[in-house]
Coordinates of C-alpha atoms in Angstrom, one line a residue:
M1 CA -0.1 -0.2 -0.2
I2 CA 1.4 3.3 -0.6
P3 CA 2.8 5.2 2.9
G4 CA 0.8 8.5 2.1
L5 CA -2.6 6.3 1.2
S6 CA -2.3 4.5 4.6
W7 CA -2.4 8.0 6.7
L8 CA -5.2 9.0 4.2
V9 CA -7.5 6.2 5.4
L10 CA -6.9 6.3 8.9
F11 CA -7.5 10.7 8.9
S12 CA -10.7 10.3 6.8
S13 CA -11.9 7.7 9.3
F14 CA -10.9 9.7 12.4
L15 CA -13.0 13.1 10.7
S16 CA -15.8 10.1 10.3
T17 CA -15.7 9.4 13.7
L18 CA -15.5 12.9 14.8
W19 CA -18.4 14.2 13.0
S20 CA -20.5 11.2 14.2
T21 CA -20.0 12.2 17.7
V22 CA -20.7 16.0 17.0
Q23 CA -24.4 14.5 15.3
S24 CA -24.9 13.1 18.3
W25 CA -24.5 15.6 20.7
F26 CA -27.3 18.0 18.8
S27 CA -29.7 14.9 17.4
S28 CA -29.7 13.1 20.5
P29 CA -31.4 14.2 24.0
P30 CA -30.1 14.6 27.0
S31 CA -29.8 11.1 28.9
S32 CA -31.6 10.6 32.4
P33 CA -29.9 10.1 35.3
Q34 CA -32.2 7.3 36.2
Q35 CA -33.4 4.6 33.7
P36 CA -37.4 4.5 34.0
C37 CA -37.5 1.0 34.3
S38 CA -34.7 0.8 37.1
D39 CA -35.7 -1.4 39.9
K40 CA -34.0 1.2 42.9
I41 CA -36.6 1.9 45.1
D42 CA -37.5 6.0 44.8
I43 CA -41.0 7.3 45.6
S44 CA -39.7 10.6 45.7
H45 CA -42.2 11.5 43.2
F46 CA -45.0 11.2 45.7
A47 CA -43.1 11.9 48.7
S48 CA -44.0 14.7 50.7
S49 CA -44.9 16.6 54.6
C50 CA -48.5 17.3 53.3
F51 CA -49.0 13.8 52.6
E52 CA -47.1 12.3 55.4
L53 CA -45.2 9.6 52.9
D54 CA -41.5 9.2 53.1
A55 CA -39.4 8.5 50.5
Q56 CA -37.9 5.6 52.3
T57 CA -40.8 4.1 54.4
A58 CA -43.9 5.0 52.6
F59 CA -47.2 5.3 55.2
M60 CA -44.8 4.5 58.1
P61 CA -43.0 7.3 59.9
P62 CA -39.4 7.7 59.0
E63 CA -38.5 7.4 62.4
P64 CA -39.8 5.2 65.4
P65 CA -43.0 7.2 66.8
L66 CA -42.2 9.2 70.4
S67 CA -42.1 6.4 72.9
R68 CA -43.8 8.6 75.8
L69 CA -45.1 12.3 76.3
D70 CA -42.9 14.0 78.8
G71 CA -43.8 17.1 81.4
V72 CA -47.4 17.5 82.4
Y73 CA -48.3 14.8 79.7
E74 CA -46.7 12.1 81.9
Q75 CA -50.1 11.7 83.6
W76 CA -51.7 10.5 80.1
E77 CA -48.9 7.9 80.1
Q78 CA -49.2 7.1 83.5
L79 CA -53.1 6.3 83.1
L80 CA -52.3 4.0 79.8
D81 CA -49.6 1.9 82.1
A82 CA -52.1 1.1 85.0
A83 CA -54.6 0.3 82.4
S84 CA -52.7 -1.8 80.1
T85 CA -51.4 -3.6 83.4
N86 CA -54.2 -4.4 85.0
F87 CA -57.4 -4.6 83.2
T88 CA -57.7 -8.7 82.3
C89 CA -60.9 -8.4 80.5
P90 CA -63.2 -5.9 79.2
G91 CA -66.4 -4.5 81.6
D92 CA -69.2 -6.7 79.7
A93 CA -67.0 -9.8 80.4
D94 CA -68.9 -12.9 81.5
R95 CA -66.8 -13.2 84.6
V96 CA -64.9 -10.4 85.6
P97 CA -62.9 -10.1 88.7
E98 CA -63.6 -8.5 91.8
S99 CA -60.1 -7.1 91.8
Q100 CA -60.6 -5.4 88.3
I101 CA -63.9 -4.4 89.5
Q102 CA -62.2 -2.2 91.6
F103 CA -59.6 -0.9 90.1
G104 CA -61.6 -0.1 86.9
E105 CA -63.9 2.3 89.4
S106 CA -61.0 3.9 90.7
W107 CA -58.7 4.1 87.8
R108 CA -62.1 5.7 85.6
R109 CA -62.2 8.0 88.6
S110 CA -58.7 9.2 88.4
V111 CA -59.4 9.9 84.8
R112 CA -62.3 12.1 85.4
E113 CA -60.3 14.0 88.0
L114 CA -57.8 14.8 85.4
P115 CA -57.0 18.6 84.8
V116 CA -58.1 19.4 81.0
L117 CA -54.6 19.9 79.5
S118 CA -53.7 22.2 76.7
I119 CA -52.6 20.8 73.0
Q120 CA -50.8 24.0 71.9
P121 CA -47.5 22.5 72.4
F122 CA -48.4 19.5 69.8
E123 CA -49.2 22.0 66.8
F124 CA -46.2 21.8 65.4
D125 CA -44.9 18.8 66.4
I126 CA -46.2 15.7 64.7
R127 CA -44.8 13.4 66.9
R128 CA -46.2 14.9 70.0
A129 CA -49.3 15.0 68.2
R130 CA -49.5 11.3 66.7
R131 CA -48.4 10.2 70.2
A132 CA -50.9 12.4 72.7
H133 CA -53.6 10.9 70.0
H134 CA -52.5 6.8 70.5
V135 CA -52.4 7.4 74.2
L136 CA -55.7 9.2 74.4
A137 CA -57.2 6.9 72.1
F138 CA -55.8 4.0 74.0
I139 CA -57.3 5.8 77.3
T140 CA -60.6 6.5 75.5
Q141 CA -61.1 2.6 74.9
F142 CA -60.1 1.2 78.4
Y143 CA -62.0 4.0 79.9
I144 CA -65.5 2.7 78.1
Q145 CA -64.9 -1.1 77.2
S146 CA -63.9 -1.3 81.2
L147 CA -67.4 -0.3 82.0
P148 CA -69.9 -2.6 83.7
P149 CA -73.2 -3.2 81.8
R150 CA -75.9 -1.0 81.9
E151 CA -78.7 -2.7 84.3
D152 CA -81.1 -1.4 81.9
T153 CA -80.9 -3.3 78.9
F154 CA -83.1 -0.8 77.1
D155 CA -81.0 2.1 77.7
H156 CA -79.5 3.4 75.0
S157 CA -78.2 7.0 76.1
P158 CA -74.8 8.1 74.5
I159 CA -71.7 6.8 76.8
I160 CA -69.9 9.7 77.9
I161 CA -65.9 10.6 77.5
P162 CA -64.9 12.9 80.3
A163 CA -63.9 16.1 79.2
P164 CA -60.5 15.7 80.8
I165 CA -59.7 13.3 78.0
A166 CA -62.4 14.0 75.3
I167 CA -61.5 17.7 75.1
P168 CA -57.4 16.9 74.2
F169 CA -58.4 14.3 72.3
V170 CA -60.8 16.1 69.5
G171 CA -58.3 18.6 69.9
V172 CA -55.3 16.9 68.4
S173 CA -57.7 15.2 66.0
R174 CA -58.3 18.2 64.7
Q175 CA -54.9 18.9 64.5
L176 CA -53.7 15.2 62.3
D177 CA -57.3 15.4 60.4
I178 CA -58.2 12.1 61.9
A179 CA -60.9 10.9 63.7
P180 CA -61.4 10.9 67.6
I181 CA -61.3 7.3 68.6
V182 CA -58.7 4.3 68.3
T183 CA -57.5 4.1 64.7
Y184 CA -55.3 1.7 62.6
A185 CA -52.8 4.6 62.6
D186 CA -52.8 4.7 66.7
T187 CA -52.5 0.8 66.7
V188 CA -49.9 0.3 63.7
L189 CA -48.4 3.4 61.7
W190 CA -47.9 5.0 65.1
N191 CA -47.4 2.4 67.3
W192 CA -43.9 0.6 66.7
E193 CA -40.4 0.3 67.8
L194 CA -37.1 -0.4 66.5
I195 CA -35.7 -4.5 67.9
D196 CA -32.4 -3.3 67.2
P197 CA -32.3 0.7 66.8
S198 CA -29.0 0.5 64.8
Q199 CA -30.5 -1.1 61.6
P200 CA -33.1 -0.3 59.6
M201 CA -36.5 -0.5 59.7
T202 CA -37.2 -3.8 58.1
M203 CA -40.2 -6.7 58.8
S204 CA -37.9 -8.7 61.3
N205 CA -36.5 -5.8 63.1
I206 CA -40.0 -4.1 64.3
R207 CA -42.3 -4.4 67.0
I208 CA -45.4 -3.2 68.6
K209 CA -44.9 -1.0 71.6
D210 CA -48.3 -0.7 73.3
L211 CA -51.1 -3.4 73.5
F212 CA -54.3 -4.1 75.1
T213 CA -53.9 -7.3 76.1
R214 CA -49.9 -7.6 76.9
D215 CA -50.4 -10.8 74.9
P216 CA -47.9 -11.9 71.8
Q217 CA -50.8 -12.6 69.7
E218 CA -52.1 -9.0 69.7
E219 CA -48.9 -7.9 68.9
H220 CA -48.7 -10.3 65.7
F221 CA -52.1 -9.6 64.6
F222 CA -50.6 -5.7 64.2
L223 CA -47.0 -6.7 63.0
T224 CA -49.1 -8.4 60.3
S225 CA -50.4 -4.9 59.1
A226 CA -47.1 -3.4 59.9
R227 CA -45.2 -5.7 57.8
I228 CA -48.0 -5.4 55.3
E229 CA -47.1 -1.5 55.0
I230 CA -43.3 -2.2 54.8
R231 CA -43.5 -4.6 51.7
G232 CA -45.6 -2.3 50.1
L233 CA -42.9 0.6 49.8
E234 CA -42.3 -1.4 46.9
A235 CA -45.8 -1.2 45.8
M236 CA -45.8 2.3 46.2
D237 CA -42.2 2.7 43.8
I238 CA -44.0 1.2 41.5
M239 CA -47.2 3.5 41.5
A240 CA -44.5 6.5 41.7
K241 CA -42.5 5.3 38.4
C242 CA -45.8 4.8 36.4
S243 CA -47.1 8.1 37.0
R244 CA -43.4 9.6 36.5
Q245 CA -44.0 7.8 33.0
I246 CA -47.6 9.0 32.3
E247 CA -47.1 12.7 33.6
G248 CA -43.7 12.9 31.4
S249 CA -46.0 11.7 28.6
S250 CA -43.6 8.6 27.9
E251 CA -45.5 5.5 27.1
D252 CA -43.3 2.9 27.1
R253 CA -45.7 0.5 26.9
T254 CA -43.4 -2.5 27.5
C255 CA -41.8 -0.8 30.5
L256 CA -45.5 0.1 31.9
A257 CA -46.6 -3.4 31.5
S258 CA -43.4 -4.6 33.3
Q259 CA -44.0 -2.3 36.5
L260 CA -47.4 -3.8 36.6
A261 CA -46.2 -7.6 36.6
R262 CA -44.2 -6.5 39.1
L263 CA -46.6 -5.1 41.5
A264 CA -49.1 -7.9 40.8
H265 CA -45.8 -9.9 42.2
V266 CA -45.8 -7.6 45.5
I267 CA -49.5 -7.9 46.0
D268 CA -48.9 -11.6 46.0
D269 CA -46.1 -11.1 48.7
I270 CA -48.7 -8.9 50.6
T271 CA -51.3 -11.9 50.1
A272 CA -48.8 -14.3 51.8
I273 CA -48.2 -11.9 54.8
L274 CA -51.7 -11.5 55.5
D275 CA -52.4 -15.7 55.1
A276 CA -50.0 -15.8 57.6
V277 CA -51.5 -14.1 60.5
R278 CA -52.6 -17.4 61.6
E279 CA -49.2 -18.5 62.1
G280 CA -49.2 -16.6 65.2
C281 CA -52.8 -15.4 66.3
D282 CA -55.7 -17.7 67.6
P283 CA -59.1 -16.7 66.1
M284 CA -61.0 -17.3 69.5
F285 CA -58.3 -15.4 71.3
F286 CA -59.0 -12.5 68.7
Y287 CA -62.5 -12.7 68.8
F288 CA -63.5 -13.2 72.5
T289 CA -60.4 -11.5 74.4
F290 CA -58.6 -8.9 72.0
R291 CA -61.3 -7.4 69.6
P292 CA -63.7 -6.1 72.4
W293 CA -61.1 -3.3 73.7
I294 CA -60.8 -2.0 70.0
R295 CA -64.9 -2.3 69.4
G296 CA -66.2 1.3 67.8
A297 CA -69.5 3.0 68.8
D298 CA -71.7 1.2 65.6
Q299 CA -71.8 -2.6 66.6
G300 CA -75.1 -2.7 65.9
A301 CA -78.2 -0.4 65.5
D302 CA -79.1 -0.3 69.3
S303 CA -75.3 0.5 70.0
P304 CA -75.6 3.4 71.7
M305 CA -73.3 6.6 70.7
W306 CA -70.4 8.5 72.3
F307 CA -70.6 11.9 73.8
Y308 CA -67.2 13.8 74.0
E309 CA -68.3 15.7 77.1
G310 CA -67.0 19.4 76.8
V311 CA -65.8 19.6 73.7
D312 CA -66.5 23.2 71.9
G313 CA -68.2 23.7 75.4
Q314 CA -71.6 21.9 75.0
G315 CA -70.1 18.5 74.0
I316 CA -70.4 16.5 70.9
T317 CA -72.2 13.2 70.3
M318 CA -70.9 10.8 67.5
Q319 CA -71.0 7.4 66.4
C320 CA -67.4 6.1 65.5
S321 CA -65.6 3.0 64.1
G322 CA -63.3 1.2 65.3
P323 CA -59.3 0.4 64.3
S324 CA -59.8 -1.6 60.8
A325 CA -57.4 -2.3 57.7
G326 CA -59.6 -0.7 55.9
Q327 CA -58.1 2.6 57.3
S328 CA -54.8 1.5 55.5
A329 CA -53.8 4.3 52.7
L330 CA -52.2 1.6 51.1
M331 CA -55.0 -0.7 50.5
H332 CA -56.8 2.3 48.8
A333 CA -53.7 3.1 46.7
F334 CA -53.9 0.0 44.7
D335 CA -57.6 0.6 43.9
V336 CA -57.0 4.1 42.6
F337 CA -53.9 3.3 41.1
L338 CA -55.6 0.4 38.9
D339 CA -59.0 2.4 38.4
V340 CA -61.3 0.0 40.2
V341 CA -64.1 1.8 41.2
H342 CA -66.6 0.9 43.9
P343 CA -70.3 2.2 43.5
N344 CA -71.5 4.4 46.5
S345 CA -68.0 4.6 48.2
R346 CA -67.3 8.4 47.5
A347 CA -69.1 9.5 51.2
S348 CA -71.2 8.4 54.0
R349 CA -75.1 8.5 54.0
G350 CA -77.5 8.7 56.5
C351 CA -74.9 9.5 59.3
S352 CA -75.9 8.6 62.7
F353 CA -74.8 11.8 65.1
A354 CA -75.7 14.6 67.3
V355 CA -73.7 18.0 66.9
N356 CA -74.0 20.4 69.1
L357 CA -71.3 23.1 68.0
P358 CA -70.9 27.2 68.3
N359 CA -72.3 28.7 64.9
T360 CA -68.6 29.4 64.1
P361 CA -66.7 26.0 64.4
P362 CA -62.9 26.4 65.2
A363 CA -60.0 26.5 62.9
S364 CA -58.7 22.9 61.6
P365 CA -55.8 23.7 59.8
G366 CA -54.5 19.8 59.6
M367 CA -50.9 18.9 60.6
R368 CA -48.6 19.4 57.7
G369 CA -45.1 19.4 58.8
R370 CA -42.5 22.4 59.6
D371 CA -41.8 23.1 56.2
V372 CA -45.2 23.8 54.6
D373 CA -47.2 26.2 56.3
D374 CA -50.1 26.0 53.7
L375 CA -51.4 23.9 51.8
S376 CA -50.7 26.1 48.5
Q377 CA -47.4 25.2 49.0
C378 CA -48.0 21.3 48.3
P379 CA -46.5 20.1 45.4
F380 CA -49.6 19.0 43.4
A381 CA -51.5 22.3 44.5
S382 CA -52.2 23.5 41.2
K383 CA -54.4 20.0 40.4
L384 CA -56.5 20.6 43.6
S385 CA -59.0 21.8 41.4
L386 CA -59.1 18.7 39.5
V387 CA -59.8 16.7 43.0
D388 CA -64.0 15.8 42.9
P389 CA -64.9 17.7 46.4
A390 CA -66.8 15.2 47.4
Y391 CA -63.0 12.9 47.6
N392 CA -60.9 16.1 49.0
P393 CA -61.3 16.6 53.0
H394 CA -59.3 19.8 52.3
I395 CA -62.0 21.0 50.1
R396 CA -65.0 21.5 52.3
T397 CA -68.6 23.5 52.1
P398 CA -69.0 25.7 54.8
Q399 CA -72.1 24.4 55.8
L400 CA -70.3 20.8 56.1
Q401 CA -67.6 22.2 58.5
A402 CA -70.3 24.1 60.3
V403 CA -72.5 20.9 60.9
T404 CA -69.3 18.6 62.5
G405 CA -66.2 21.0 63.2
L406 CA -64.1 18.4 61.8
D407 CA -62.5 18.6 58.6
T408 CA -63.2 15.1 58.2
P409 CA -65.9 14.1 60.2
P410 CA -65.6 10.5 61.7
L411 CA -69.1 9.7 61.6
T412 CA -70.2 6.5 60.4
P413 CA -73.7 5.0 59.2
L414 CA -75.1 2.1 60.6
E415 CA -76.7 1.6 56.8
S416 CA -76.9 3.4 53.6
E417 CA -80.1 5.4 52.4
V418 CA -79.6 4.4 49.1
Q419 CA -80.2 0.2 48.1
T420 CA -77.3 -1.0 46.8
F421 CA -77.6 -3.0 43.5
I422 CA -76.1 -6.2 44.1
P423 CA -75.8 -8.3 40.9
A424 CA -77.3 -11.7 41.0
H425 CA -74.6 -13.6 39.7
L426 CA -72.5 -12.8 43.3
N427 CA -74.8 -15.4 45.2
I428 CA -74.9 -12.9 48.1
P429 CA -77.8 -13.3 50.2
T430 CA -79.8 -10.4 50.6
H431 CA -80.7 -9.3 54.2
A432 CA -84.3 -7.1 54.0
Q433 CA -83.6 -5.6 57.6
E434 CA -79.8 -4.3 56.9
P435 CA -78.8 -3.4 53.5
I436 CA -75.3 -3.7 52.4
D437 CA -73.3 -0.7 52.8
T438 CA -71.0 -0.2 50.1
S439 CA -70.1 3.5 51.8
F440 CA -67.4 1.3 53.6
I441 CA -64.3 2.2 52.0
G442 CA -65.4 5.8 51.6
R443 CA -66.1 5.9 55.1
M444 CA -62.9 4.6 56.3
R445 CA -60.5 7.2 54.5
K446 CA -62.5 9.9 57.2
Y447 CA -60.0 7.6 59.6
M448 CA -56.6 7.8 57.9
P449 CA -54.5 10.9 58.8
G450 CA -55.4 14.2 56.6
G451 CA -51.9 13.4 54.8
H452 CA -52.6 9.9 53.4
Q453 CA -56.5 11.4 52.7
L454 CA -54.7 13.8 50.7
F455 CA -52.5 11.6 48.9
L456 CA -54.8 9.7 47.7
D457 CA -57.0 12.5 46.4
H458 CA -53.4 13.7 44.5
L459 CA -53.1 10.2 43.0
R460 CA -56.5 10.1 41.5
S461 CA -56.0 13.9 40.0
L462 CA -53.3 12.1 38.1
R463 CA -55.6 9.6 36.4
F464 CA -53.0 7.0 35.7
G465 CA -55.6 3.8 35.9
P466 CA -57.6 5.4 32.9
T467 CA -54.7 6.8 31.2
V468 CA -53.5 2.7 30.7
R469 CA -56.7 1.6 30.5
A470 CA -57.1 3.6 27.4
L471 CA -53.3 2.3 26.1
T472 CA -54.3 -1.7 26.6
Q473 CA -56.8 -1.1 24.0
D474 CA -54.3 -1.5 21.4
T475 CA -51.7 -3.2 23.4
P476 CA -52.2 -6.7 24.1
H477 CA -49.3 -7.1 26.6
L478 CA -50.0 -4.1 28.7
A479 CA -53.4 -5.6 28.9
D480 CA -52.2 -8.9 30.1
S481 CA -50.0 -7.5 32.6
Y482 CA -52.7 -4.9 33.8
N483 CA -55.2 -7.8 34.5
I484 CA -52.6 -10.0 36.1
A485 CA -52.4 -6.6 38.7
L486 CA -56.3 -7.0 39.4
Q487 CA -56.2 -11.0 39.6
A488 CA -53.6 -10.2 41.9
L489 CA -55.7 -7.7 44.3
S490 CA -58.5 -10.1 43.8
R491 CA -56.5 -13.0 45.2
F492 CA -55.5 -10.6 47.9
R493 CA -59.4 -9.5 48.8
D494 CA -60.0 -13.7 48.6
A495 CA -57.4 -13.8 51.4
H496 CA -59.1 -11.1 53.4
I497 CA -62.6 -12.8 52.9
R498 CA -60.7 -15.8 54.5
V499 CA -59.4 -14.2 57.2
V500 CA -62.9 -12.7 58.1
T501 CA -64.2 -15.8 57.9
R502 CA -62.0 -17.3 60.2
Y503 CA -61.7 -14.6 62.9
V504 CA -64.5 -13.0 63.0
I505 CA -68.1 -15.1 61.5
C506 CA -66.8 -18.5 62.5
P507 CA -66.1 -17.3 66.3
A508 CA -69.4 -15.5 66.2
R509 CA -71.4 -18.3 65.1
S510 CA -69.5 -20.7 67.6
K511 CA -71.2 -18.3 70.9
T512 CA -74.5 -20.3 70.8
I513 CA -75.0 -23.7 70.1
V514 CA -78.3 -23.3 68.1
R515 CA -77.4 -21.7 64.8
D516 CA -79.0 -18.1 65.3
P517 CA -80.0 -16.7 61.9
A518 CA -79.0 -13.2 62.9
L519 CA -75.7 -14.2 62.9
D520 CA -75.5 -14.9 59.7
S521 CA -72.2 -13.5 57.8
G522 CA -74.5 -10.9 56.2
S523 CA -75.2 -9.0 59.8
V524 CA -72.1 -10.0 61.5
R525 CA -70.1 -6.5 61.6
G526 CA -66.0 -6.0 61.9
T527 CA -64.8 -3.5 64.1
G528 CA -65.2 -1.0 60.7
G529 CA -68.8 -1.2 62.1
T530 CA -70.1 -3.2 58.8
S531 CA -71.6 -6.3 57.5
L532 CA -68.6 -8.5 56.4
V533 CA -68.3 -11.5 53.9
P534 CA -71.3 -10.1 51.4
L535 CA -69.2 -6.2 51.6
L536 CA -65.9 -8.1 50.7
K537 CA -67.4 -10.3 48.1
V538 CA -68.7 -7.3 46.2
Y539 CA -65.5 -5.6 46.6
R540 CA -63.1 -8.8 45.1
D541 CA -65.8 -9.2 41.9
E542 CA -66.0 -5.1 41.4
T543 CA -61.9 -5.5 41.2
L544 CA -62.0 -8.6 38.8
G545 CA -65.0 -6.6 36.7
R546 CA -62.2 -3.9 35.8
R547 CA -60.0 -6.6 33.3
V548 CA -59.7 -5.4 29.9

C-alpha cells in the first residue's frame, strides 16, 4: 500500500467518527440520570410532608414514633400504663374478677379527675401530636370498654367520655385531621419501635409498643399489618415510576407492562403476609379476648353513641368505627392506581350522629409539617381543582364544616340510605333489615391521617388507571399485565375474606349451640362497623370486573 494512502485512510476514519459524535450531541436528547425501568426503590415523586409520606418508609413514619410524652402529659402515660397492666378483660365479659372491678372504678375516677391539658404544644410537633392521639385513644378505649354492663338493657343513652380526655382528644384529632377514636394509625403506623435501633426498619426488626392485652397474639395481629405496610414500599415505588412516565408523556408500554407485572408480584407477597396472621394469632383469642377492646360505637342498631364531654363548650356526640385495615392508605392506593371503582363509596350517607357546636367552628388547619405553612405549598396544589370535592377532605363546604367542626367528620352510618344493587351472579344473600353498605371504603378514609387522605386525592388526580386502561385497547401485552395486577388484587381480597371468616364469622357463630340466623355472615360486623363477607365479595368482584 502507498504510505501516503494509509495515512489518508486513517485520517478520513477519524473525521468520520468525529462528525458522528458531533451529530449525536445535537440530535440526541439528554440522557436521564435514572432509567424508567430501574429497580431502585425511589418514591420521591410522591413523598411530601403534606402527604405524611416518606421516600424511604412510605406510609410508616421515617423514624420510630415517640415512645412517651413528657412534662405535664406524663399523667396520661401513667394512666395508660396502669390500664394496660391491670385490665384483664372488658367490663361486659361473662366473669370479671372482683379485683378488676375495684381497680376499674378507681382508675376511671382518676381519669375524670384529670385536669384539662392544652394541646397547643403539639401544634407544630407531629411526633408529639401522634403520640398524644395514640395515648388518648387507648385511654378512651380502656375507659369505655371497662365499664360494667348497664342495668337497664334498653338504655341506649350516649356513653360519656370525660372532658379531661375528650377535649384534648378531639383537639389533637383536629390537628392531625383524623377521627377521635382509636384508629389503624394508632395501633399500627404510630405504634412500633425498632428491635435493634442501630439497624433500619425491616419486617424482622420491628415490634409493637402498646397493646391492650399484653399478649403476643395481639402483637402478631398488628405486626401483620405493619409488615404489609413495609412490603408496600415497593408497591408505592412502582406507582411512582409509572405515574412519572405518564406525566412525562412517556408511553413505553413495555416498561409499563413490566412494572404492572412487578406490582402483581408485590401484591401476592402482601397476600402471603396476610395469610400468615393465622400462624401467631388464634381466632378465638382475637374475637373474645382482644377484639372487645377495640370496638367502636357502631356495633349495631342499638349501640349507644359516644358523647365527648365539654368539646366546644357543649360537647359533641358521635358514632365512630373502630380500627380496621380498611383505614390503610396503601390498600386504597391499589384501587385508585388500578382504577378499581366501588360504587357508592365516595361518602357516607345517613350518618347517625348529633353534634352541638357554636355557629363558628374552630379552625382545623391540620398538621402539615414544619416545612409547609399552607396547602398552596404542596407540590400538587395546582391540581387541587381537578379533585372531586367529595373525595377531598381539604375542600369542604362551609355548611359541612359547620355541622361537624372537623375537616373529616368521623361519623359512621349504620346503613346506607341508597339501596345498593348487588348483581345476582355474586350469590350474596340479601337481608331485608340490613342492606349492604358499600360506602365502607369511603367512610374508612375519614379515619386515616389527613396527609394520607390528601395523597389519595393526588393519586386519583393523576388518572394513571384510566390512562393505562386506554393504552391497553391496542396493546395486548400491556392489557395482560394490567389484568394480572387486578387478579393479584382479587386474590388478596379472597385472602381477606378467608381471614374475616376465620377470625370473625366462625367465632361469632360459635357463641350459640343452636345457630342464630341473626349471626349469618351478612349481619356480623367488623371493627369498622360494617357487614363483612357480603361486602368483601362485592369488592372482590368489582376488582375483577375492571379487567380489559
